Amino acid sequence: MNELNQQQFVEEEGMTLQELFKIVWLNRFIIILITLWVMVLGIVYTYVVVTPTYKAETSLIVQVDFESSDVSEQSALYIASNLIATYEEFVVSNLVLNSVIDDIDNLPEGYTKNSLQNSISISSSSSTLILYISVENESPELAIEIANILVSNSIDIADDDENGYLFLQDKLKVIDQAEEANLSSPNKMLNIVISVLLGGIIALGFVFVKELFNNKYQSATEMEKHLGVKVIAAVPGTIKERKLVE
Amino acid sequence: MEFFEYRNVVIEDPNSPESEAYRKLELNIRMSNVDKPIRVIQCTSATPQDGKTTTAINLAAVYAEKGKKVIIVDFDLRRPKIQRAFHKSNDVGLYDFVVDDKDYHDLILHDQSGIDILLSGHRLSYPHIVLQSKKIQDMINELRKEYDFVVVDTPPVLSVTDALIISKIVDGVIYVAAYNQTKKDNAKAGLDQLTENGANIIGAVLANIDVRKSHGVYGYYYYSNYPSKEKD
C-alpha cells in the first residue's frame, strides 16, 4: 500500500507540462482537422469572398520658395517641414474631398465623401519634405484617377488666390503622378498564414476546453483525488475486449 | 439484446498486465486490514457497465489461484450476469433458497476454475426486501465460516438500493469505475451514498484503462509487464 502511494505521489509531481503535451498529442488529429478547416475557410475567404482592392500612390513635396522671398534657406526648410502636418489635414478636408467627388464622373454608386476619406492614406517621414498619398479602390483605374485628382485638386485649391490659404499657397509640387495601382488587399499569403495560426489556436482552445469539461476519469490519480478514496487497482482495458455475443 | 462476454483474464491469460492488476487488487485488499482480514467483499459501482462483474470474477479467480476457497455470489437479482461469465445456465440459485427454502449448499455450482458460484436463479419479485431478510444475512454468515473469501456482485448503487443494503452485511466494498466512461459526478454520488450508509470502502478500482491514453498509469503497466512474476 505504501509503495503504491509513493508511486502515485511521485507521478503527481511535475505532471502538468507532461500532461499538457499528452493532451495535445492525443488530440493531434482533431487539432490538425480544425486547423485545416480554418485554413480552408481562410483560403475561401481570401480568394472568393473578399473583393480585391488596388492601391495607387502619388507623392508631392512641400517647399517654400526661398529665392524669391527674403527667407533664408534654413528658415524655408523649417517652414516647409512644419507645413507638412497642415497639408495632411488639408488634403482630407471637406473642401478638397468634395471637389474630388465633383470632378470624377464614374464613381460607383453609394461612394460618399466618407468612403473617399477612408480610402486615403497619407504618410511622411519626419526628416523629409515629401508626402506620399495613396488611394485604395476596388478598381485600379479609379484608384489612379482619384489619387491624381486628389493631389492636383488640393494643390489647385491651395494655390487659388481667392481662397487665400496663404500658408499653403505655391508651396506644393507633385513629384510622382499615380501611374499604376497595385493589389493591396487581400494579402493572400498573410491571410493563409493567419488562418493557419488562428486555426491552431482555436483547435488548441477547443481541445483544452474539451479536456477541462471532461467529466470522466482519465487516470487513477484523478479518480483518487476526486473520490477521496484510495485506488487499489488500475486495470488496463478488459471490458473493452469483451466480445459481443448473441 | 446485446450481451457481453466477460473475460476472466486471471484464468485465461495469467501473465497479462490485467491479471497482475487484479493480483495487486487482492494484495491491496489484504493489506488494507491486516488485523481483521476482509473476507466478504462486495463489488459495486455507480452506474451499469462500469466493470463490477469483471472485477468480481477476476478477484475470485485470484483467490482461487492462490488456493483459497472462494465463492462468488450474484446478488444482482435484477440483471444477473455471473452465469454468463462462467457459461452456466441460471436455473438454480438464490430464488430456490429464498422461495423454495432449499439448502443453499445444493445450489452452489462448482466451476472447474476452483471458484464456487451461487447464482440468482429465477427472478425474485422484491429483491430489496429479499436482500434485507435475515435469511440472506444468515446465509452470508454461514458462507463466511465455510469459505476463505466471499465475493459478492451487486447492482449499481445509483440504479437501485440493493447495493446499499448489501454493503451493510459485507466486510468491505470495492468501488469500481470505468476509465473514460463513468461520470465523475455519478461516481461521487454513488460513493457518498455508500459511505452515508456506513459501508466500509476498501478502495476504488479504475477499470478498462486505455494505457496508451491514460496519464499516470504507466508505472503499473510497466511493472505488471514483468513476465517472471510467478505466483506460489
Short mmCIF file of C-alpha atoms in Angstrom, two decimals:
data_model
loop_
_atom_site.label_atom_id
_atom_site.label_comp_id
_atom_site.label_asym_id
_atom_site.label_seq_id
_atom_site.Cartn_x
_atom_site.Cartn_y
_atom_site.Cartn_z
CA MET A 1 0.00 0.00 0.00
CA ASN A 2 2.77 2.40 0.94
CA GLU A 3 4.63 1.53 -2.17
CA LEU A 4 1.53 2.27 -4.18
CA ASN A 5 1.03 5.63 -2.54
CA GLN A 6 4.60 6.73 -3.02
CA GLN A 7 4.47 5.75 -6.62
CA GLN A 8 1.40 7.84 -7.16
CA PHE A 9 2.74 10.90 -5.41
CA VAL A 10 5.92 10.80 -7.42
CA GLU A 11 3.89 10.70 -10.58
CA GLU A 12 1.74 13.56 -9.42
CA GLU A 13 4.68 15.94 -9.27
CA GLY A 14 5.70 17.74 -12.43
CA MET A 15 2.89 16.21 -14.39
CA THR A 16 1.32 19.41 -15.63
CA LEU A 17 3.52 20.13 -18.61
CA GLN A 18 3.76 16.48 -19.48
CA GLU A 19 0.00 16.20 -19.26
CA LEU A 20 -0.37 19.23 -21.45
CA PHE A 21 1.73 17.72 -24.18
CA LYS A 22 -0.04 14.44 -23.74
CA ILE A 23 -3.40 16.12 -24.27
CA VAL A 24 -2.11 17.82 -27.40
CA TRP A 25 -0.60 14.61 -28.70
CA LEU A 26 -3.70 12.54 -28.08
CA ASN A 27 -5.88 15.10 -29.79
CA ARG A 28 -3.50 15.75 -32.64
CA PHE A 29 -5.97 14.61 -35.28
CA ILE A 30 -8.67 16.94 -34.02
CA ILE A 31 -6.15 19.77 -33.90
CA ILE A 32 -4.97 19.11 -37.43
CA LEU A 33 -8.53 18.77 -38.68
CA ILE A 34 -9.70 22.04 -37.11
CA THR A 35 -6.59 23.84 -38.32
CA LEU A 36 -7.15 22.59 -41.85
CA TRP A 37 -10.79 23.61 -41.74
CA VAL A 38 -9.99 27.13 -40.62
CA MET A 39 -7.26 27.30 -43.25
CA VAL A 40 -9.72 26.26 -45.95
CA LEU A 41 -12.14 28.90 -44.69
CA GLY A 42 -9.32 31.44 -44.81
CA ILE A 43 -8.46 30.44 -48.38
CA VAL A 44 -12.10 30.61 -49.47
CA TYR A 45 -12.43 33.98 -47.79
CA THR A 46 -9.27 35.29 -49.40
CA TYR A 47 -9.90 34.04 -52.91
CA VAL A 48 -13.68 34.05 -53.17
CA VAL A 49 -15.34 36.30 -50.64
CA VAL A 50 -13.06 39.31 -50.43
CA THR A 51 -13.14 41.81 -53.30
CA PRO A 52 -9.57 42.74 -54.11
CA THR A 53 -8.60 46.38 -53.71
CA TYR A 54 -5.87 48.25 -55.51
CA LYS A 55 -3.66 51.00 -54.29
CA ALA A 56 -2.34 53.93 -56.28
CA GLU A 57 0.35 56.15 -54.83
CA THR A 58 1.41 59.67 -55.60
CA SER A 59 3.96 61.84 -53.93
CA LEU A 60 4.42 65.55 -53.54
CA ILE A 61 6.86 67.88 -51.95
CA VAL A 62 6.16 70.81 -49.68
CA GLN A 63 8.62 73.56 -50.32
CA VAL A 64 8.99 77.26 -49.59
CA ASP A 65 10.47 79.39 -52.31
CA PHE A 66 13.43 81.00 -50.59
CA GLU A 67 14.91 82.50 -53.72
CA SER A 68 12.11 84.90 -54.49
CA SER A 69 11.29 85.71 -50.89
CA ASP A 70 13.54 87.03 -48.20
CA VAL A 71 13.63 83.93 -46.03
CA SER A 72 16.82 82.04 -45.62
CA GLU A 73 17.24 78.51 -46.90
CA GLN A 74 17.28 77.26 -43.36
CA SER A 75 14.05 79.03 -42.49
CA ALA A 76 12.42 77.80 -45.68
CA LEU A 77 13.27 74.25 -44.77
CA TYR A 78 11.91 74.80 -41.30
CA ILE A 79 8.68 76.36 -42.51
CA ALA A 80 8.13 73.63 -45.10
CA SER A 81 8.57 70.84 -42.62
CA ASN A 82 6.08 72.50 -40.36
CA LEU A 83 3.60 72.75 -43.18
CA ILE A 84 3.53 69.01 -43.81
CA ALA A 85 1.11 68.34 -40.97
CA THR A 86 -1.11 71.16 -42.16
CA TYR A 87 -1.23 69.74 -45.65
CA GLU A 88 -2.03 66.29 -44.31
CA GLU A 89 -5.18 67.70 -42.75
CA PHE A 90 -5.88 69.95 -45.70
CA VAL A 91 -5.92 67.14 -48.25
CA VAL A 92 -8.69 65.32 -46.42
CA SER A 93 -10.72 68.43 -45.72
CA ASN A 94 -14.29 68.50 -46.94
CA LEU A 95 -13.42 71.20 -49.43
CA VAL A 96 -10.86 69.05 -51.21
CA LEU A 97 -12.77 65.81 -50.95
CA ASN A 98 -15.95 67.35 -52.33
CA SER A 99 -14.04 68.80 -55.22
CA VAL A 100 -12.64 65.32 -55.99
CA ILE A 101 -16.10 63.76 -55.92
CA ASP A 102 -17.41 66.51 -58.18
CA ASP A 103 -14.60 66.03 -60.67
CA ILE A 104 -14.85 62.27 -61.08
CA ASP A 105 -17.83 61.07 -63.06
CA ASN A 106 -17.52 57.33 -62.92
CA LEU A 107 -17.59 56.86 -59.16
CA PRO A 108 -19.52 53.78 -58.09
CA GLU A 109 -22.96 54.19 -56.62
CA GLY A 110 -23.00 54.87 -52.92
CA TYR A 111 -19.48 56.24 -52.97
CA THR A 112 -19.55 59.02 -50.42
CA LYS A 113 -17.13 61.51 -49.03
CA ASN A 114 -16.63 59.18 -46.11
CA SER A 115 -15.64 56.26 -48.26
CA LEU A 116 -13.25 58.53 -50.08
CA GLN A 117 -11.76 59.71 -46.83
CA ASN A 118 -11.35 56.13 -45.64
CA SER A 119 -9.58 55.13 -48.81
CA ILE A 120 -6.91 57.78 -48.48
CA SER A 121 -3.76 57.20 -46.50
CA ILE A 122 -1.01 59.71 -46.12
CA SER A 123 2.47 59.02 -44.96
CA SER A 124 5.51 61.13 -44.48
CA SER A 125 8.77 60.80 -42.72
CA SER A 126 9.92 63.41 -40.29
CA SER A 127 13.24 64.03 -41.99
CA THR A 128 11.91 64.75 -45.47
CA LEU A 129 9.54 67.20 -47.06
CA ILE A 130 7.95 64.55 -49.20
CA LEU A 131 4.44 63.26 -48.66
CA TYR A 132 3.09 60.03 -50.03
CA ILE A 133 -0.61 59.89 -50.68
CA SER A 134 -2.16 56.58 -51.55
CA VAL A 135 -5.70 55.79 -52.52
CA GLU A 136 -7.32 52.39 -52.41
CA ASN A 137 -10.13 51.31 -54.62
CA GLU A 138 -11.66 48.13 -55.98
CA SER A 139 -10.90 49.40 -59.46
CA PRO A 140 -7.25 50.06 -60.21
CA GLU A 141 -8.10 52.73 -62.79
CA LEU A 142 -10.30 54.58 -60.36
CA ALA A 143 -7.63 54.40 -57.67
CA ILE A 144 -5.16 56.08 -60.02
CA GLU A 145 -7.67 58.69 -61.09
CA ILE A 146 -8.72 59.55 -57.57
CA ALA A 147 -5.13 59.81 -56.36
CA ASN A 148 -4.10 62.13 -59.15
CA ILE A 149 -7.20 64.31 -58.96
CA LEU A 150 -6.96 64.47 -55.18
CA VAL A 151 -3.42 65.79 -55.34
CA SER A 152 -3.97 68.16 -58.22
CA ASN A 153 -7.21 69.50 -56.76
CA SER A 154 -5.63 70.06 -53.37
CA ILE A 155 -2.78 71.98 -55.00
CA ASP A 156 -5.20 73.99 -57.13
CA ILE A 157 -7.34 74.88 -54.15
CA ALA A 158 -4.29 75.85 -52.10
CA ASP A 159 -2.83 77.89 -54.89
CA ASP A 160 -6.06 79.71 -55.69
CA ASP A 161 -5.66 83.34 -54.69
CA GLU A 162 -9.34 83.67 -53.96
CA ASN A 163 -9.23 81.03 -51.31
CA GLY A 164 -6.41 82.75 -49.51
CA TYR A 165 -4.74 79.75 -47.97
CA LEU A 166 -1.57 81.71 -47.66
CA PHE A 167 0.44 79.18 -45.79
CA LEU A 168 -0.01 76.50 -48.41
CA GLN A 169 -0.14 78.74 -51.45
CA ASP A 170 2.51 77.94 -54.05
CA LYS A 171 4.24 75.59 -51.70
CA LEU A 172 3.11 72.22 -53.07
CA LYS A 173 4.56 70.42 -56.03
CA VAL A 174 3.80 66.96 -57.36
CA ILE A 175 6.73 64.60 -57.61
CA ASP A 176 5.19 61.40 -58.91
CA GLN A 177 1.84 61.03 -60.52
CA ALA A 178 -0.01 57.81 -59.84
CA GLU A 179 0.52 55.64 -62.87
CA GLU A 180 -0.27 52.16 -61.76
CA ALA A 181 -2.25 50.60 -58.98
CA ASN A 182 -1.05 47.52 -57.19
CA LEU A 183 -3.07 44.88 -55.47
CA SER A 184 -3.15 45.91 -51.84
CA SER A 185 -5.58 43.51 -50.33
CA PRO A 186 -6.15 40.73 -49.71
CA ASN A 187 -2.62 39.79 -48.84
CA LYS A 188 -3.07 36.15 -49.78
CA MET A 189 -0.01 34.71 -48.10
CA LEU A 190 -0.62 36.65 -44.91
CA ASN A 191 -4.26 35.64 -44.83
CA ILE A 192 -3.36 31.98 -45.19
CA VAL A 193 -0.69 32.21 -42.51
CA ILE A 194 -3.13 33.97 -40.21
CA SER A 195 -5.85 31.40 -40.85
CA VAL A 196 -3.43 28.57 -40.07
CA LEU A 197 -2.35 30.25 -36.85
CA LEU A 198 -5.93 31.07 -35.94
CA GLY A 199 -6.98 27.50 -36.72
CA GLY A 200 -4.22 26.20 -34.48
CA ILE A 201 -5.25 28.47 -31.64
CA ILE A 202 -8.92 27.57 -31.99
CA ALA A 203 -8.06 23.87 -32.15
CA LEU A 204 -5.86 24.02 -29.06
CA GLY A 205 -8.51 26.04 -27.23
CA PHE A 206 -11.16 23.54 -28.21
CA VAL A 207 -9.08 20.59 -27.08
CA PHE A 208 -8.18 22.15 -23.75
CA VAL A 209 -11.76 23.20 -23.05
CA LYS A 210 -12.88 19.70 -24.00
CA GLU A 211 -10.38 18.25 -21.52
CA LEU A 212 -11.42 20.77 -18.90
CA PHE A 213 -15.05 19.79 -19.14
CA ASN A 214 -14.31 16.09 -19.42
CA ASN A 215 -16.27 14.69 -16.51
CA LYS A 216 -14.90 11.18 -16.79
CA TYR A 217 -11.92 9.65 -15.08
CA GLN A 218 -8.79 9.80 -17.18
CA SER A 219 -6.40 8.38 -14.64
CA ALA A 220 -6.22 6.61 -11.34
CA THR A 221 -4.69 9.71 -9.77
CA GLU A 222 -7.58 11.81 -10.95
CA MET A 223 -10.07 9.31 -9.57
CA GLU A 224 -8.24 9.18 -6.25
CA LYS A 225 -8.24 12.96 -5.94
CA HIS A 226 -11.89 13.27 -6.88
CA LEU A 227 -13.34 10.47 -4.79
CA GLY A 228 -11.00 10.81 -1.86
CA VAL A 229 -10.63 7.03 -1.80
CA LYS A 230 -7.51 5.03 -2.50
CA VAL A 231 -7.44 3.48 -5.91
CA ILE A 232 -6.26 -0.02 -5.11
CA ALA A 233 -6.16 -1.30 -8.67
CA ALA A 234 -5.87 0.24 -12.09
CA VAL A 235 -6.87 -2.38 -14.60
CA PRO A 236 -5.91 -2.00 -18.25
CA GLY A 237 -8.66 -2.47 -20.82
CA THR A 238 -10.56 -5.63 -20.09
CA ILE A 239 -14.16 -4.63 -20.56
CA LYS A 240 -13.38 -3.27 -23.98
CA GLU A 241 -12.06 -6.62 -25.03
CA ARG A 242 -15.26 -8.38 -24.11
CA LYS A 243 -16.68 -9.87 -27.18
CA LEU A 244 -20.22 -9.19 -28.14
CA VAL A 245 -22.09 -12.48 -28.18
CA GLU A 246 -25.56 -13.39 -29.39
CA MET B 1 -30.46 -7.69 -26.89
CA GLU B 2 -26.74 -7.31 -26.56
CA PHE B 3 -24.73 -9.46 -24.27
CA PHE B 4 -21.10 -9.12 -23.44
CA GLU B 5 -18.88 -12.00 -22.71
CA TYR B 6 -16.97 -11.42 -19.53
CA ARG B 7 -13.31 -12.22 -19.71
CA ASN B 8 -11.67 -13.78 -16.75
CA VAL B 9 -8.15 -12.75 -17.62
CA VAL B 10 -6.67 -14.23 -14.47
CA ILE B 11 -7.69 -17.66 -15.72
CA GLU B 12 -7.42 -17.13 -19.47
CA ASP B 13 -4.25 -15.09 -19.58
CA PRO B 14 -2.45 -15.34 -16.24
CA ASN B 15 0.66 -13.44 -17.33
CA SER B 16 -1.16 -10.45 -18.73
CA PRO B 17 -0.89 -6.97 -17.21
CA GLU B 18 -4.61 -7.18 -16.50
CA SER B 19 -4.15 -10.26 -14.34
CA GLU B 20 -1.34 -8.55 -12.48
CA ALA B 21 -3.64 -5.63 -11.79
CA TYR B 22 -6.16 -7.99 -10.21
CA ARG B 23 -3.42 -9.63 -8.16
CA LYS B 24 -2.46 -6.21 -6.96
CA LEU B 25 -6.09 -5.62 -6.06
CA GLU B 26 -6.09 -8.78 -3.97
CA LEU B 27 -2.84 -7.72 -2.31
CA ASN B 28 -4.20 -4.30 -1.50
CA ILE B 29 -7.40 -5.72 -0.05
CA ARG B 30 -5.30 -8.00 2.14
CA MET B 31 -3.03 -5.14 3.19
CA SER B 32 -5.86 -2.74 3.89
CA ASN B 33 -6.72 -4.50 7.09
CA VAL B 34 -4.12 -6.90 8.36
CA ASP B 35 -5.55 -7.49 11.81
CA LYS B 36 -9.11 -8.12 10.74
CA PRO B 37 -8.97 -9.71 7.31
CA ILE B 38 -11.65 -8.70 4.88
CA ARG B 39 -13.31 -11.85 3.67
CA VAL B 40 -16.71 -10.87 2.37
CA ILE B 41 -16.12 -8.44 -0.45
CA GLN B 42 -18.74 -6.57 -2.41
CA CYS B 43 -18.06 -5.26 -5.89
CA THR B 44 -20.21 -2.36 -6.93
CA SER B 45 -20.17 0.81 -8.98
CA ALA B 46 -22.27 3.89 -9.54
CA THR B 47 -23.66 3.05 -12.94
CA PRO B 48 -24.10 -0.08 -15.08
CA GLN B 49 -21.32 -1.48 -17.25
CA ASP B 50 -18.52 0.01 -15.19
CA GLY B 51 -16.81 -3.32 -14.68
CA LYS B 52 -18.27 -4.67 -11.43
CA THR B 53 -18.83 -8.19 -12.62
CA THR B 54 -15.48 -8.36 -14.41
CA THR B 55 -13.75 -7.18 -11.25
CA ALA B 56 -15.70 -9.68 -9.13
CA ILE B 57 -14.92 -12.73 -11.25
CA ASN B 58 -11.27 -11.82 -11.67
CA LEU B 59 -10.83 -11.17 -7.98
CA ALA B 60 -12.43 -14.54 -7.24
CA ALA B 61 -10.06 -16.11 -9.76
CA VAL B 62 -7.06 -14.58 -7.97
CA TYR B 63 -8.25 -16.16 -4.71
CA ALA B 64 -8.75 -19.48 -6.44
CA GLU B 65 -5.32 -19.19 -7.99
CA LYS B 66 -3.85 -18.72 -4.53
CA GLY B 67 -5.56 -21.91 -3.44
CA LYS B 68 -8.15 -20.15 -1.31
CA LYS B 69 -11.67 -21.43 -1.03
CA VAL B 70 -13.74 -18.78 -2.68
CA ILE B 71 -17.38 -18.38 -3.64
CA ILE B 72 -18.90 -15.74 -5.82
CA VAL B 73 -22.47 -14.78 -5.03
CA ASP B 74 -24.65 -13.00 -7.57
CA PHE B 75 -26.72 -10.53 -5.62
CA ASP B 76 -27.60 -8.61 -8.75
CA LEU B 77 -31.07 -10.11 -8.67
CA ARG B 78 -32.40 -7.76 -11.30
CA ARG B 79 -29.83 -8.28 -14.02
CA PRO B 80 -27.77 -11.30 -13.04
CA LYS B 81 -24.59 -11.75 -15.04
CA ILE B 82 -22.34 -14.18 -13.23
CA GLN B 83 -23.84 -17.14 -15.11
CA ARG B 84 -22.70 -15.55 -18.36
CA ALA B 85 -19.22 -15.01 -17.03
CA PHE B 86 -18.91 -18.70 -16.15
CA HIS B 87 -21.02 -20.01 -19.01
CA LYS B 88 -23.62 -21.57 -16.73
CA SER B 89 -27.37 -21.55 -17.01
CA ASN B 90 -29.18 -19.59 -14.39
CA ASP B 91 -31.60 -22.36 -13.41
CA VAL B 92 -30.87 -22.74 -9.76
CA GLY B 93 -29.81 -20.17 -7.28
CA LEU B 94 -30.95 -17.77 -4.61
CA TYR B 95 -34.56 -17.95 -5.80
CA ASP B 96 -34.75 -21.59 -4.77
CA PHE B 97 -33.09 -20.78 -1.48
CA VAL B 98 -35.43 -17.90 -0.66
CA VAL B 99 -38.71 -19.13 -2.12
CA ASP B 100 -38.45 -22.90 -2.01
CA ASP B 101 -36.35 -22.96 1.13
CA LYS B 102 -33.78 -25.28 -0.37
CA ASP B 103 -30.41 -25.80 1.25
CA TYR B 104 -28.08 -23.34 -0.41
CA HIS B 105 -25.28 -25.90 -0.39
CA ASP B 106 -27.19 -27.80 -3.05
CA LEU B 107 -27.50 -24.67 -5.16
CA ILE B 108 -23.80 -23.88 -5.29
CA LEU B 109 -22.12 -24.67 -8.59
CA HIS B 110 -18.52 -25.79 -8.61
CA ASP B 111 -16.62 -24.33 -11.52
CA GLN B 112 -13.55 -26.09 -12.84
CA SER B 113 -11.52 -22.97 -12.08
CA GLY B 114 -11.96 -23.77 -8.42
CA ILE B 115 -14.43 -20.98 -7.86
CA ASP B 116 -17.77 -21.84 -6.33
CA ILE B 117 -20.74 -19.96 -7.67
CA LEU B 118 -24.11 -19.11 -6.20
CA LEU B 119 -26.30 -17.71 -8.95
CA SER B 120 -29.50 -15.73 -8.59
CA GLY B 121 -31.75 -18.31 -10.20
CA HIS B 122 -35.21 -17.32 -11.30
CA ARG B 123 -36.28 -13.74 -10.95
CA LEU B 124 -37.31 -12.66 -7.47
CA SER B 125 -40.12 -10.13 -7.18
CA TYR B 126 -38.83 -7.88 -4.43
CA PRO B 127 -35.05 -8.04 -4.46
CA HIS B 128 -34.54 -5.25 -1.94
CA ILE B 129 -36.82 -6.95 0.59
CA VAL B 130 -35.21 -10.31 -0.01
CA LEU B 131 -31.75 -8.84 0.46
CA GLN B 132 -32.70 -7.29 3.76
CA SER B 133 -34.05 -10.55 5.11
CA LYS B 134 -32.42 -12.33 7.98
CA LYS B 135 -32.27 -15.42 5.84
CA ILE B 136 -29.81 -13.81 3.47
CA GLN B 137 -27.78 -12.39 6.32
CA ASP B 138 -27.57 -15.77 7.96
CA MET B 139 -26.55 -17.34 4.68
CA ILE B 140 -23.72 -14.84 4.29
CA ASN B 141 -22.58 -15.53 7.83
CA GLU B 142 -22.59 -19.25 7.12
CA LEU B 143 -20.64 -18.72 3.90
CA ARG B 144 -18.14 -16.65 5.83
CA LYS B 145 -17.48 -19.67 8.00
CA GLU B 146 -17.30 -22.11 5.13
CA TYR B 147 -15.20 -20.12 2.70
CA ASP B 148 -11.97 -18.16 2.90
CA PHE B 149 -13.43 -15.44 0.73
CA VAL B 150 -16.89 -14.49 -0.44
CA VAL B 151 -17.08 -12.18 -3.44
CA VAL B 152 -20.45 -10.52 -3.94
CA ASP B 153 -21.62 -8.95 -7.18
CA THR B 154 -24.33 -6.31 -6.82
CA PRO B 155 -26.31 -3.88 -8.96
CA PRO B 156 -25.08 -0.32 -9.44
CA VAL B 157 -25.55 1.98 -6.47
CA LEU B 158 -27.37 4.74 -8.31
CA SER B 159 -29.86 2.43 -10.01
CA VAL B 160 -31.36 0.60 -7.03
CA THR B 161 -30.91 0.38 -3.27
CA ASP B 162 -29.76 -3.25 -3.38
CA ALA B 163 -26.09 -2.41 -3.30
CA LEU B 164 -26.55 -0.21 -0.23
CA ILE B 165 -28.44 -2.96 1.59
CA ILE B 166 -25.75 -5.50 0.85
CA SER B 167 -22.97 -3.11 1.81
CA LYS B 168 -24.11 -3.48 5.41
CA ILE B 169 -23.65 -7.22 5.55
CA VAL B 170 -20.26 -7.42 3.85
CA ASP B 171 -16.82 -6.74 5.30
CA GLY B 172 -15.81 -4.25 2.67
CA VAL B 173 -16.78 -2.70 -0.61
CA ILE B 174 -14.70 -2.33 -3.76
CA TYR B 175 -15.94 0.63 -5.72
CA VAL B 176 -15.45 0.25 -9.45
CA ALA B 177 -15.43 2.99 -12.07
CA ALA B 178 -14.63 2.66 -15.74
CA TYR B 179 -11.94 4.70 -17.39
CA ASN B 180 -13.30 7.45 -19.63
CA GLN B 181 -16.82 6.19 -19.12
CA THR B 182 -18.06 6.62 -15.57
CA LYS B 183 -19.10 10.19 -14.96
CA LYS B 184 -17.30 11.77 -12.05
CA ASP B 185 -20.47 13.19 -10.53
CA ASN B 186 -22.15 9.81 -10.65
CA ALA B 187 -19.17 8.06 -9.12
CA LYS B 188 -19.04 10.63 -6.34
CA ALA B 189 -22.78 10.45 -5.69
CA GLY B 190 -22.70 6.66 -5.54
CA LEU B 191 -19.74 6.65 -3.19
CA ASP B 192 -21.41 9.22 -0.95
CA GLN B 193 -24.50 7.02 -0.71
CA LEU B 194 -22.36 4.07 0.29
CA THR B 195 -20.42 5.97 2.93
CA GLU B 196 -23.60 7.54 4.31
CA ASN B 197 -24.90 4.01 4.71
CA GLY B 198 -21.85 3.15 6.72
CA ALA B 199 -20.23 0.93 4.13
CA ASN B 200 -16.58 0.06 4.62
CA ILE B 201 -14.97 1.21 1.39
CA ILE B 202 -11.78 -0.80 0.91
CA GLY B 203 -10.81 1.19 -2.13
CA ALA B 204 -11.62 2.04 -5.67
CA VAL B 205 -10.80 0.28 -8.91
CA LEU B 206 -10.37 2.07 -12.19
CA ALA B 207 -11.23 -0.46 -14.85
CA ASN B 208 -10.75 -0.63 -18.57
CA ILE B 209 -7.90 1.85 -18.73
CA ASP B 210 -6.64 2.65 -22.17
CA VAL B 211 -2.97 2.54 -21.29
CA ARG B 212 -1.89 4.45 -24.35
CA LYS B 213 -4.10 7.36 -23.42
CA SER B 214 -4.30 7.45 -19.68
CA HIS B 215 -1.87 9.66 -17.84
CA GLY B 216 -0.35 8.25 -14.73
CA VAL B 217 -0.70 4.51 -15.04
CA TYR B 218 2.48 3.76 -16.95
CA GLY B 219 4.07 2.67 -13.74
CA TYR B 220 1.51 -0.01 -13.11
CA TYR B 221 1.56 -1.17 -16.65
CA TYR B 222 5.30 -1.30 -16.82
CA TYR B 223 5.74 -3.20 -13.62
CA SER B 224 2.92 -5.54 -14.36
CA ASN B 225 4.61 -6.46 -17.60
CA TYR B 226 7.32 -8.43 -15.86
CA PRO B 227 6.71 -11.94 -17.03
CA SER B 228 8.81 -13.67 -14.43
CA LYS B 229 6.45 -12.95 -11.56
CA GLU B 230 5.38 -16.44 -10.71
CA LYS B 231 2.75 -16.96 -8.08
CA ASP B 232 3.08 -19.60 -5.46
#
